[in-house]
XYZ file of N, CA, C and O in Angstrom:
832
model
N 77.254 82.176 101.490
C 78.084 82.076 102.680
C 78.099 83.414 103.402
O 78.471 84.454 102.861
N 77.606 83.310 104.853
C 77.488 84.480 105.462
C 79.197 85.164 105.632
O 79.902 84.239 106.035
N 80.099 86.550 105.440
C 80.965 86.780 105.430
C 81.760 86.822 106.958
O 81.149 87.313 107.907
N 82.769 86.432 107.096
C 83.518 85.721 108.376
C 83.082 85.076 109.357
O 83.344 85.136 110.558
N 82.244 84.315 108.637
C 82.043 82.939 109.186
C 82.782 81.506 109.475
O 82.485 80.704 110.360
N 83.774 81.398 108.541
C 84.808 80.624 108.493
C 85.751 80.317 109.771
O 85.779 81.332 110.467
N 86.340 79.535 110.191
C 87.724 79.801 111.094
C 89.002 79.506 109.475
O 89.021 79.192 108.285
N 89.901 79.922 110.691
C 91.140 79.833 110.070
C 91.554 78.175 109.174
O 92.237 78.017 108.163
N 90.927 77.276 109.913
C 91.107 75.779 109.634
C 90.488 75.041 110.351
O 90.306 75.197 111.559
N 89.842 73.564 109.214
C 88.914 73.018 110.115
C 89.177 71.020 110.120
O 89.337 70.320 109.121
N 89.153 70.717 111.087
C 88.999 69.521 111.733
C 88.211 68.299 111.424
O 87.748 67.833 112.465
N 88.004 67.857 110.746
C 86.970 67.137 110.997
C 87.223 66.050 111.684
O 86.160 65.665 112.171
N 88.134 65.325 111.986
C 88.332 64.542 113.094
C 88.856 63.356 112.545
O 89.543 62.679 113.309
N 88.604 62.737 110.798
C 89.068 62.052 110.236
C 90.532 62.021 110.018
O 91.164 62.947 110.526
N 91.236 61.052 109.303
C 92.574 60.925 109.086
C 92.542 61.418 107.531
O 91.661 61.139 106.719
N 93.965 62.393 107.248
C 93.959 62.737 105.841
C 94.705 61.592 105.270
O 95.648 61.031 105.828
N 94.177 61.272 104.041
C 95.071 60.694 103.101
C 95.293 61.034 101.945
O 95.636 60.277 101.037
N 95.079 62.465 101.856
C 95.012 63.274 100.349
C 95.001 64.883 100.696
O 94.071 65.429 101.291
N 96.100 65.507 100.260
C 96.143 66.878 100.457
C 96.219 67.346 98.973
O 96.821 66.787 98.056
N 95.417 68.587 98.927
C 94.915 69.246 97.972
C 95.919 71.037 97.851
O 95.827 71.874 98.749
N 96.450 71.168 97.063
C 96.996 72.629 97.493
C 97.203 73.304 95.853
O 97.535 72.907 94.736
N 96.678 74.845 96.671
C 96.043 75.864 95.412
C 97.573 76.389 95.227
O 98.597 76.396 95.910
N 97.098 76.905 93.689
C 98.630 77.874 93.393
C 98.468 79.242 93.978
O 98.880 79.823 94.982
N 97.368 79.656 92.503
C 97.193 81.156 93.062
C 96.758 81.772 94.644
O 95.766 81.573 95.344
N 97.926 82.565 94.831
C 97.467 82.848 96.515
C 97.952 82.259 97.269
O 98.517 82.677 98.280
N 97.777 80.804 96.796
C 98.757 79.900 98.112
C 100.422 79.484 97.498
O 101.368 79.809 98.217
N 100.634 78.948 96.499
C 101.782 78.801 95.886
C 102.731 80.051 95.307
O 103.846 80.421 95.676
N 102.013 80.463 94.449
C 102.651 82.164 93.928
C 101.595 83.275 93.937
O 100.369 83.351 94.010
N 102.746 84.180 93.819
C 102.102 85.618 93.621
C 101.471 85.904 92.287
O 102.161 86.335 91.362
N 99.884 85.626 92.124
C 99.039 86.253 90.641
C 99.141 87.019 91.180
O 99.851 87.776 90.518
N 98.800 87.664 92.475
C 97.773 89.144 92.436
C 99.126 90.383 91.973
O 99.196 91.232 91.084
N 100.235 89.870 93.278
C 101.357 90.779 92.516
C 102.165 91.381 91.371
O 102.828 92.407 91.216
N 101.709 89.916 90.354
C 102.085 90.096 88.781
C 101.143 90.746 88.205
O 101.447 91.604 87.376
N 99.457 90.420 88.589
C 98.348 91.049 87.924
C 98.781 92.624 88.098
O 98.941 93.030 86.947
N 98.991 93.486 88.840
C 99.384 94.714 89.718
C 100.690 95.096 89.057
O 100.942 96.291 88.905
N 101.520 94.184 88.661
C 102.575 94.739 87.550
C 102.088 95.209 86.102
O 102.568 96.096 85.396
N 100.892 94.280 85.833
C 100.792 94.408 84.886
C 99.462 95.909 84.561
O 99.014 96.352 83.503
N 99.260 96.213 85.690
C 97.962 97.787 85.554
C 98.889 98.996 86.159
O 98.528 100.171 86.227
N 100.358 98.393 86.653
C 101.251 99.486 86.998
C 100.723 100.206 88.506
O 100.811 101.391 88.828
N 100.300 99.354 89.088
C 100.108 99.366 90.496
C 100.765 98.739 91.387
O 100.977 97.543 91.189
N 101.214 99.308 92.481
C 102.057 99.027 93.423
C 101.470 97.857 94.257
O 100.349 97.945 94.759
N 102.024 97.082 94.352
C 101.476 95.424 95.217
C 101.131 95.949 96.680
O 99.999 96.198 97.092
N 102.499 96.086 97.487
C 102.180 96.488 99.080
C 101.569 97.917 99.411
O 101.330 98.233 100.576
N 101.377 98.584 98.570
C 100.821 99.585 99.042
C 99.571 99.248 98.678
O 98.909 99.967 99.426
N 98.815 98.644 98.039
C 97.410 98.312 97.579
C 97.361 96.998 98.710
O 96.252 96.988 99.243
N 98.153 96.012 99.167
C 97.927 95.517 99.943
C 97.214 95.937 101.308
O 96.086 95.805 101.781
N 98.792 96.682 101.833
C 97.847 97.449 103.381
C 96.573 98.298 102.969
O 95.934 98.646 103.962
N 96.088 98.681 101.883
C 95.122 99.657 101.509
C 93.932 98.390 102.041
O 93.190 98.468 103.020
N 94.051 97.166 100.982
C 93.280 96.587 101.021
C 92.782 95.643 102.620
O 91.655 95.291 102.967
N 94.013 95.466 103.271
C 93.666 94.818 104.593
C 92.922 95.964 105.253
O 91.900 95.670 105.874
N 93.325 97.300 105.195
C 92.745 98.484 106.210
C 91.306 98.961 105.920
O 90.517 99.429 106.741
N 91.015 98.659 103.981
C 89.605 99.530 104.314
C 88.684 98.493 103.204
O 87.660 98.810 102.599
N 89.454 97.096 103.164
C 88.396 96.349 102.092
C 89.046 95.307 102.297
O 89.564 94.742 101.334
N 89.216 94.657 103.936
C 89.271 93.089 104.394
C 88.059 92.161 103.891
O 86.900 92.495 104.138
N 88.316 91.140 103.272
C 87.506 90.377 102.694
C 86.874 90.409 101.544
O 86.298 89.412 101.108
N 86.910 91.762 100.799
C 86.097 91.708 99.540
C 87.193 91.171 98.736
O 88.371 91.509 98.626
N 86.442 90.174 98.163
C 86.563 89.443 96.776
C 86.891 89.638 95.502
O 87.495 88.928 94.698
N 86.341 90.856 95.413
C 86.476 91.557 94.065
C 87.160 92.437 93.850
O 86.590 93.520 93.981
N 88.579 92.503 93.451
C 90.035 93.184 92.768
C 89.498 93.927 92.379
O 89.258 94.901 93.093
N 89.157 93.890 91.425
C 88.385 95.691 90.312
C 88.222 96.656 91.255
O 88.873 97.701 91.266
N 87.437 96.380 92.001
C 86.517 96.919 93.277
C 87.626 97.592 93.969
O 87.697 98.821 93.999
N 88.228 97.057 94.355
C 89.425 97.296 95.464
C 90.632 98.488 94.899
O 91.040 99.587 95.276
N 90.893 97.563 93.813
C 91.704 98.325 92.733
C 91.149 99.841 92.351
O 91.969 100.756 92.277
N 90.548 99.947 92.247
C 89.610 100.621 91.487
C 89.267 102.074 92.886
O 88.893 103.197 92.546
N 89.465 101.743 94.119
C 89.173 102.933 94.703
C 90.553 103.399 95.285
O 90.695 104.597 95.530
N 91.627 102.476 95.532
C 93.046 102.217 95.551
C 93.289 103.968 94.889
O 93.319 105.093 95.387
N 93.457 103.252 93.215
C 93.938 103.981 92.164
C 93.001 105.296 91.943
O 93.489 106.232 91.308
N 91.617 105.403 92.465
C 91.074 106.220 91.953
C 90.426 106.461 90.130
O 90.031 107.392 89.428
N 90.625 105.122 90.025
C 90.079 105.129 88.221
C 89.368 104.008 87.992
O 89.814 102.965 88.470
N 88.439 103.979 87.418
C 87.444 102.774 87.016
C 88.170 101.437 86.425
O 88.198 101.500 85.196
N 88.748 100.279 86.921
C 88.975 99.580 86.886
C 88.146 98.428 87.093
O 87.829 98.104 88.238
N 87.579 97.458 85.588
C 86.627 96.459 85.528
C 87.501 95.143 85.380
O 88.674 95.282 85.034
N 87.018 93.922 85.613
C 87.943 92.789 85.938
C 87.879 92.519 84.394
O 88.472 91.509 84.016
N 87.381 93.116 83.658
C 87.832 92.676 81.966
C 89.180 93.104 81.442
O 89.943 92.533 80.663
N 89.297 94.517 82.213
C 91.007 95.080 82.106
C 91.762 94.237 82.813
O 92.775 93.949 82.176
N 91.696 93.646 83.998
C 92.376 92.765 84.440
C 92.898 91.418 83.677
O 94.031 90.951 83.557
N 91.682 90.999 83.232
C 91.935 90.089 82.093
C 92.806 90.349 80.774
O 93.824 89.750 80.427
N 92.070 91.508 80.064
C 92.550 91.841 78.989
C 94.249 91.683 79.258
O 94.914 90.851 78.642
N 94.769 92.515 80.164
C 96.409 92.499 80.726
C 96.746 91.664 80.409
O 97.564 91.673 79.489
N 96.309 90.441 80.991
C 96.934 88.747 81.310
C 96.961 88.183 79.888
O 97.822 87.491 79.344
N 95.903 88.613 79.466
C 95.447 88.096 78.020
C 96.556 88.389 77.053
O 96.798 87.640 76.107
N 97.174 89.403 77.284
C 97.885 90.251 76.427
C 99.525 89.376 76.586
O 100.394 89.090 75.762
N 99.426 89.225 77.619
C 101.129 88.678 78.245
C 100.741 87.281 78.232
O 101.465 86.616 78.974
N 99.786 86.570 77.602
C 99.994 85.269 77.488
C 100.256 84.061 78.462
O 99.944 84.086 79.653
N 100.853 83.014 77.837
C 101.140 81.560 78.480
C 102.574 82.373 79.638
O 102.793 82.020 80.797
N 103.136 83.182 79.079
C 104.451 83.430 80.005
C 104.336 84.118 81.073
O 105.223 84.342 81.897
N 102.799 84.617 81.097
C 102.508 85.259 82.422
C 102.528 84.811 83.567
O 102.996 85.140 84.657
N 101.606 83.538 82.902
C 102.031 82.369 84.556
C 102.948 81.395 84.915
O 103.160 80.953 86.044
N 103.662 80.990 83.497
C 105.206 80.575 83.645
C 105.790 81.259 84.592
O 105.737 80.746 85.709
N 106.465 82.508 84.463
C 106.730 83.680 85.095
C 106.608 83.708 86.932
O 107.538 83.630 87.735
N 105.404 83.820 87.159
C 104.925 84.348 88.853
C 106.151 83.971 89.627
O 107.188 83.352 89.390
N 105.859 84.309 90.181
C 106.678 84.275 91.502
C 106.045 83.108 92.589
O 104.919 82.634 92.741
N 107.114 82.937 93.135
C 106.376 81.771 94.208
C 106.610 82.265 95.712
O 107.531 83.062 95.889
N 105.782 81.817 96.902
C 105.959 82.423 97.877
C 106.926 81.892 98.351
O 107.463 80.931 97.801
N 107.403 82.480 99.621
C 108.862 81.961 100.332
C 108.537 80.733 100.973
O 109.434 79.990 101.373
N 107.405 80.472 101.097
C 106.710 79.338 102.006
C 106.600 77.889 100.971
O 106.783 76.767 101.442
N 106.405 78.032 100.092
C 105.745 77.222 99.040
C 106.683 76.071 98.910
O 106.061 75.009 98.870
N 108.352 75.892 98.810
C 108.797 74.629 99.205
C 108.526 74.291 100.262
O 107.584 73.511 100.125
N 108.777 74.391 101.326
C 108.531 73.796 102.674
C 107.430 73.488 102.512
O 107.491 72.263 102.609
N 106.487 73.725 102.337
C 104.609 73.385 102.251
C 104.802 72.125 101.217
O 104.093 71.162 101.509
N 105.402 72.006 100.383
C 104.904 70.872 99.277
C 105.831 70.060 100.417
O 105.331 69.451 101.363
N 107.260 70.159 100.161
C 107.785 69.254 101.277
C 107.081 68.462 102.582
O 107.037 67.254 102.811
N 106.540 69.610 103.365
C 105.331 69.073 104.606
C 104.369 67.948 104.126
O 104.358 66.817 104.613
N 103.789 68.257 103.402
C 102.542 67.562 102.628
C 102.831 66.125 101.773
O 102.076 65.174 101.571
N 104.159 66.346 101.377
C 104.781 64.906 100.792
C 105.678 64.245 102.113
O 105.956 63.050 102.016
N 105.969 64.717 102.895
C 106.444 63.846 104.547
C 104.918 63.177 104.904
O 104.817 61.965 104.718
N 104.044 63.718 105.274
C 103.051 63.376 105.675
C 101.890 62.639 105.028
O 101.211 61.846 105.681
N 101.664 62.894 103.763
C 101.078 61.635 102.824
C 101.547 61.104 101.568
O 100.747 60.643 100.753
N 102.968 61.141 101.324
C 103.529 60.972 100.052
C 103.254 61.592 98.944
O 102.229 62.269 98.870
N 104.150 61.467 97.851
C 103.805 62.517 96.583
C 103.005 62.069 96.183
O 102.191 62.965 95.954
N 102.431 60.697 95.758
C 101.340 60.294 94.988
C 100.363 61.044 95.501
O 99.555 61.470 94.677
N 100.140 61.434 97.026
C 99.129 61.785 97.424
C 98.901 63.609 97.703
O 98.073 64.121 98.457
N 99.707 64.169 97.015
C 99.758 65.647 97.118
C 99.203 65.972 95.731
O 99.660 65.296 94.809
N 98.363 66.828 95.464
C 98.065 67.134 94.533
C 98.031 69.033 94.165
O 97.860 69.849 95.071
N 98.189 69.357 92.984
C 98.149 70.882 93.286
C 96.256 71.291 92.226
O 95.892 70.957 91.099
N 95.840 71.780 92.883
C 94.136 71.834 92.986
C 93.705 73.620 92.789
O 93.487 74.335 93.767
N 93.652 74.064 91.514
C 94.029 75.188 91.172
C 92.215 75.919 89.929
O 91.453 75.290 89.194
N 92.248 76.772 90.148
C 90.839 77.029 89.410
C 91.630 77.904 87.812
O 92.367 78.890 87.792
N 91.196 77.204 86.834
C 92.018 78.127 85.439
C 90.891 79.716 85.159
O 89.753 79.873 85.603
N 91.557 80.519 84.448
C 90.760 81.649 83.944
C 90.288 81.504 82.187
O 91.185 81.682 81.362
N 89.132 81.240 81.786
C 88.462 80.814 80.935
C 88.819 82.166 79.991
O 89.327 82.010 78.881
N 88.554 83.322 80.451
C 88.390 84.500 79.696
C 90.201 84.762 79.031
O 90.449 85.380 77.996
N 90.965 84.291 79.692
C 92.430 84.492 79.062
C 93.266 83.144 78.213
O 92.724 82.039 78.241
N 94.035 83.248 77.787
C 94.770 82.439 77.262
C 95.873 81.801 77.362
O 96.511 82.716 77.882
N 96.407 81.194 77.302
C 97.370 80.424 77.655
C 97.452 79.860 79.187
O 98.464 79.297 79.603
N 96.447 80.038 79.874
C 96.593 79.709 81.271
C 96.535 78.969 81.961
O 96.872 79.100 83.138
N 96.007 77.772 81.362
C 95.857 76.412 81.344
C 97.251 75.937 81.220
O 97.783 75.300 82.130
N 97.753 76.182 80.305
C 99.144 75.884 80.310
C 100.426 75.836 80.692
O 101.337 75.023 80.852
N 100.127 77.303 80.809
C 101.417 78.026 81.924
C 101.104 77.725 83.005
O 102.086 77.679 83.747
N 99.789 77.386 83.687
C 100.328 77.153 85.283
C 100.929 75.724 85.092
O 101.637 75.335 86.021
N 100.741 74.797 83.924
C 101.217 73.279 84.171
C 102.910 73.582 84.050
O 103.777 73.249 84.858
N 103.065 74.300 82.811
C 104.703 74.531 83.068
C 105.497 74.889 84.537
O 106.473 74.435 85.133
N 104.373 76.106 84.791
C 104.877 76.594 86.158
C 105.327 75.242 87.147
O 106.478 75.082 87.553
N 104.320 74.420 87.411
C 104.662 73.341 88.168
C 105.592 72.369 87.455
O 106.233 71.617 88.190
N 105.810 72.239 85.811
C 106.971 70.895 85.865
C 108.109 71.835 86.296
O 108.984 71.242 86.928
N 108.315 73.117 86.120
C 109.587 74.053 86.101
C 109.832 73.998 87.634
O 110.998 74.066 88.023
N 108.735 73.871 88.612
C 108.986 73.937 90.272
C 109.755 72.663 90.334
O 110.931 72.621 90.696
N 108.933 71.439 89.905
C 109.416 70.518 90.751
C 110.705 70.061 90.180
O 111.619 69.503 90.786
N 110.645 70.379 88.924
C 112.312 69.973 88.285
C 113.214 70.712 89.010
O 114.293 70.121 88.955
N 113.314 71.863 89.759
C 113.980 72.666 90.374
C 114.087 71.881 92.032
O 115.242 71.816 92.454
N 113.477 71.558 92.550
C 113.575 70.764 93.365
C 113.407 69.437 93.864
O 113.110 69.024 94.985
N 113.738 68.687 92.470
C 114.321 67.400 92.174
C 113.559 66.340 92.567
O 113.938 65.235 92.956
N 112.050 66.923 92.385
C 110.826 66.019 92.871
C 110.551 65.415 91.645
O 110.137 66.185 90.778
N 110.682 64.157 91.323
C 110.291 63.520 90.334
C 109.164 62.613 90.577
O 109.114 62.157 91.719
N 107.841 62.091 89.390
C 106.765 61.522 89.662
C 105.388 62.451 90.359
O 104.245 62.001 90.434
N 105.703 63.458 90.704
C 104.843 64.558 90.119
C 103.609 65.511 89.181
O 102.554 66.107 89.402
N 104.721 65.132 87.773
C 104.345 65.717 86.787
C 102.650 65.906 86.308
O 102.103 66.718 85.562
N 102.194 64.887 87.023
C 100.938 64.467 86.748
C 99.771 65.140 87.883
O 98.597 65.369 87.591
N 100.314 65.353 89.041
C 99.552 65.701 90.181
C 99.280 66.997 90.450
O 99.646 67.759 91.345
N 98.219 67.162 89.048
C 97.785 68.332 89.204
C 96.502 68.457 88.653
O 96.183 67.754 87.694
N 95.506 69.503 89.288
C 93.805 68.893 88.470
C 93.348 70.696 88.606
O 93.273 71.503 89.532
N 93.174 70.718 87.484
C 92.269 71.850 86.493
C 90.569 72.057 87.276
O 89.716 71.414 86.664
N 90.255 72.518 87.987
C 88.534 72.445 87.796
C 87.844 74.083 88.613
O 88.652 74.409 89.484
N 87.190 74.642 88.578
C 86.271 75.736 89.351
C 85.722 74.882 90.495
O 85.635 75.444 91.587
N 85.331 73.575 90.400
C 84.966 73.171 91.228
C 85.539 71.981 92.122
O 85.504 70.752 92.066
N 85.993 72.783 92.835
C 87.242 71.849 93.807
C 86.256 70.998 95.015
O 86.684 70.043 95.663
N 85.142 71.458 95.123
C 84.342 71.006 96.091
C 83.989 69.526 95.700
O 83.452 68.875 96.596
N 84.203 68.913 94.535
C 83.629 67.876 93.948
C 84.859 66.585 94.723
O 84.551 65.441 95.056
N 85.947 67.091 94.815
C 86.951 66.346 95.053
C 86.962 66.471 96.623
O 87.989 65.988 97.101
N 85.980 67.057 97.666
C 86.013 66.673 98.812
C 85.152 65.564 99.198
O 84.024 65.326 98.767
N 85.999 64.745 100.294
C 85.429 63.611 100.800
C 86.145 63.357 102.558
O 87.070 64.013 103.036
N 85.637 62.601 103.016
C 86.507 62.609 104.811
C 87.807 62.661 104.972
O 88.237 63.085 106.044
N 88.778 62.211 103.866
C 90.089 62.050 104.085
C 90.759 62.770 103.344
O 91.937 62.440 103.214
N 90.299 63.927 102.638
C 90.714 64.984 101.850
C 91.202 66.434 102.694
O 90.594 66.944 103.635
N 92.481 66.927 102.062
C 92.322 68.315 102.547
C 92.766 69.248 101.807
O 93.753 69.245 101.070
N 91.724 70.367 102.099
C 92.320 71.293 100.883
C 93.298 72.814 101.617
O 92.706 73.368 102.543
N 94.284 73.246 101.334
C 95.103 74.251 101.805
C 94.246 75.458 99.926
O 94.179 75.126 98.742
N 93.857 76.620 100.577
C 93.134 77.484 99.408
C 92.811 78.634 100.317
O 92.372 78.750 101.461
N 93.249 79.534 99.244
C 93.224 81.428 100.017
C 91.312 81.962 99.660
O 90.926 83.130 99.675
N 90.710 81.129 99.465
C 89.220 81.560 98.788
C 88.199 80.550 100.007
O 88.034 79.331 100.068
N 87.742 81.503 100.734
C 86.529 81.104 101.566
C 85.687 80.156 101.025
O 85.393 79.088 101.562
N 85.106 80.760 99.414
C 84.182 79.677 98.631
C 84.871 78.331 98.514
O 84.430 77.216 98.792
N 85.982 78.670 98.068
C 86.442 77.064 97.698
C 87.010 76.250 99.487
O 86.971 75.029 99.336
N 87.311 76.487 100.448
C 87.381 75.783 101.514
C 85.916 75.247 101.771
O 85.674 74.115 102.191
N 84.921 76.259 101.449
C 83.561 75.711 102.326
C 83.531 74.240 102.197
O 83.403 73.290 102.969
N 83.717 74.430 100.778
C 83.118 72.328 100.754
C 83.842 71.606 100.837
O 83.769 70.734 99.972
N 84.966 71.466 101.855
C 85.142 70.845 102.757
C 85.478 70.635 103.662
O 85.743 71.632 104.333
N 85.710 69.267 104.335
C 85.877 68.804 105.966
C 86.779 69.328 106.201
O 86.463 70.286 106.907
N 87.912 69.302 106.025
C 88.890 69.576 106.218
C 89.399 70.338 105.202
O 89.256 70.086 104.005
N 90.242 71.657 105.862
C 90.839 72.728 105.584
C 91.933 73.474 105.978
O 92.091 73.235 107.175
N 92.901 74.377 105.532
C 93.367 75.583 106.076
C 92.967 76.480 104.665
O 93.008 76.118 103.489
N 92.570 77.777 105.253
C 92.477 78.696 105.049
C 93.877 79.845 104.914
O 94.350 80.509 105.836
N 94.237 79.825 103.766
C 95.460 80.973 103.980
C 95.178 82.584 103.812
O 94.736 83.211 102.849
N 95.520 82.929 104.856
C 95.214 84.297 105.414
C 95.550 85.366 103.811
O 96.600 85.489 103.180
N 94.770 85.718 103.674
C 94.896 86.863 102.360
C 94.045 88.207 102.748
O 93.393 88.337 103.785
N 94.174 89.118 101.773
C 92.933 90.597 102.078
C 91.828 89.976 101.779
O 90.820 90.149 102.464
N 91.845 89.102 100.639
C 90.660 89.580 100.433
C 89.235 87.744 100.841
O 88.274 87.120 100.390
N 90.127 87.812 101.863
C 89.335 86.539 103.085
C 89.351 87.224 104.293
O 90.180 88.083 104.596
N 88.566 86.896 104.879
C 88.498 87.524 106.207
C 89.517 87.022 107.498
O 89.168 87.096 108.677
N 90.602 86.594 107.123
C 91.316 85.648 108.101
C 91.381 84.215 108.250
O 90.575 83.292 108.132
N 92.583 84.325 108.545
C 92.735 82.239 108.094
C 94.581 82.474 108.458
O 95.041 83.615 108.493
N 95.445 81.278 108.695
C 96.639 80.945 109.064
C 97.451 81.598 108.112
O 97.372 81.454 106.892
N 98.487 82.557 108.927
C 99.522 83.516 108.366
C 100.482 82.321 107.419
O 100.655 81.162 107.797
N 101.053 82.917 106.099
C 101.364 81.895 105.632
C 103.051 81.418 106.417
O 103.610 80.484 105.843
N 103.433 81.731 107.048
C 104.397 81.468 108.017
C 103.995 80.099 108.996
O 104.867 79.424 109.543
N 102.777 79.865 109.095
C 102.463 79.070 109.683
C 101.398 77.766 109.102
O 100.444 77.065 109.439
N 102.238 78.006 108.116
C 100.987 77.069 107.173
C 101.308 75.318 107.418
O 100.516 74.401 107.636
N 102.906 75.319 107.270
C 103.291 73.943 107.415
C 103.171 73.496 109.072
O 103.365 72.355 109.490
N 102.873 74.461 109.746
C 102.714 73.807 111.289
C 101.537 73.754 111.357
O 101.197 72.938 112.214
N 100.697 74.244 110.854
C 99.109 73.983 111.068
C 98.936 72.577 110.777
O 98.653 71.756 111.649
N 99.202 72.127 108.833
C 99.721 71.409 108.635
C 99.881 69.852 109.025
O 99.343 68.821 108.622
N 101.166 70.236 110.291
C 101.541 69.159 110.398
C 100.897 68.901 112.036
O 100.894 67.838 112.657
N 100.455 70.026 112.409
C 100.189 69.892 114.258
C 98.779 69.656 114.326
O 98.397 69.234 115.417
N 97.527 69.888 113.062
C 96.104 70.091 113.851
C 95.556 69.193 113.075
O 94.334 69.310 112.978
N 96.094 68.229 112.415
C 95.671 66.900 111.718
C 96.283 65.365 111.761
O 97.497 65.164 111.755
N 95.583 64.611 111.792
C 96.328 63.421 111.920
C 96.331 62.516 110.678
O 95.877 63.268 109.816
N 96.485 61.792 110.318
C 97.205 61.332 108.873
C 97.368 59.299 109.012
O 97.778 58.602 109.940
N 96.895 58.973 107.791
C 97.125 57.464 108.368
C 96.150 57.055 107.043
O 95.863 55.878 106.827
């Protein structure tokens, strides 16, 4: 994929009947907990990263000239590895993230919301903890029938088809498909501020 090539969100002209939505990045804060856990400051590595390493992909990388010390994504791991299933129990969720599931269940029902999330193979417990993470969300906001609407895979592209849409902070994983938003992060080249995620949402797609 040539780099900022993307728009912010894309159209395909079909009706959705299936929305797809990522945790990490779009639901909660990993990168901010990952950054607790190497004892690095979140917003100051943030603006670092929008000002002199918009779009790169690779944390270590970023991290790593940030801090001034060789930082490999195995230390990144190792961290997570170390703090277990409660790491991702734990995260934080964005301020946006009810209203967004809310939007998405007005507009195609809960059966049809799904949360569409890539696991980390190299750590442990993570498979798990993000499922807790989500029964612990929705029990908190009294969404029942849920529990189930959630799918494990690296390859999210498999689950696009015309009436699919996926909301995901990763350029790779929007490409494959029709329909998209893109949530604006460093390390994408631009895509919908997450302030404006549920109006994108609900204003640049039609549904049926």
């Amino acid at each position: 994929m040539e780099s900022g090539t993307l728009t912010a969100f894309k159209n395909s002209g079909n009706k959705i009947d299936t929305i797809y939505i990522d945790m990490d990045g779009v639901l909660c804060d990993w990168m901010g907990a990952s950054c607790d856990l190497l004892g690095v400051y979140w917003p100051d590595l943030l603006h670092f990263w929008n000002l002199n390493y918009r779009g790169e992909w690779k944390k270590a990388k970023v991290i790593s000239d940030f801090t001034g010390k060789k930082i490999k994504r195995s230390n990144i791991d190792k961290n997570i590895n170390e703090a277990g299933q409660k790491f991702w129990e734990k995260l934080d969720k964005f301020g946006h993230s009810d209203s967004l599931l809310f939007k998405a269940i007005e507009l195609v029902g809960k059966e049809n919301v799904f949360i569409l999330t890539s696991p980390m193979t190299s750590v442990q417990g993570c498979a798990q903890g993000k499922i807790n993470w989500l029964h612990n969300w929705f029990k908190k906001l009294g969404i029942k029938g849920m529990d189930r609407n959630f799918i494990i895979t690296f390859h999210k592209h498999l689950l696009s088809r015309p009436g699919t849409l996926l909301i995901d902070d990763s350029e790779n994983q929007v490409e494959g498909f029709d329909n998209y938003i893109l949530v604006d992060r460093p390390w994408n080249h631009g895509g919908v501020d997450h302030k404006e995620i549920s109006q994108t949402l609900e204003g640049e797609f039609s549904y049926g």
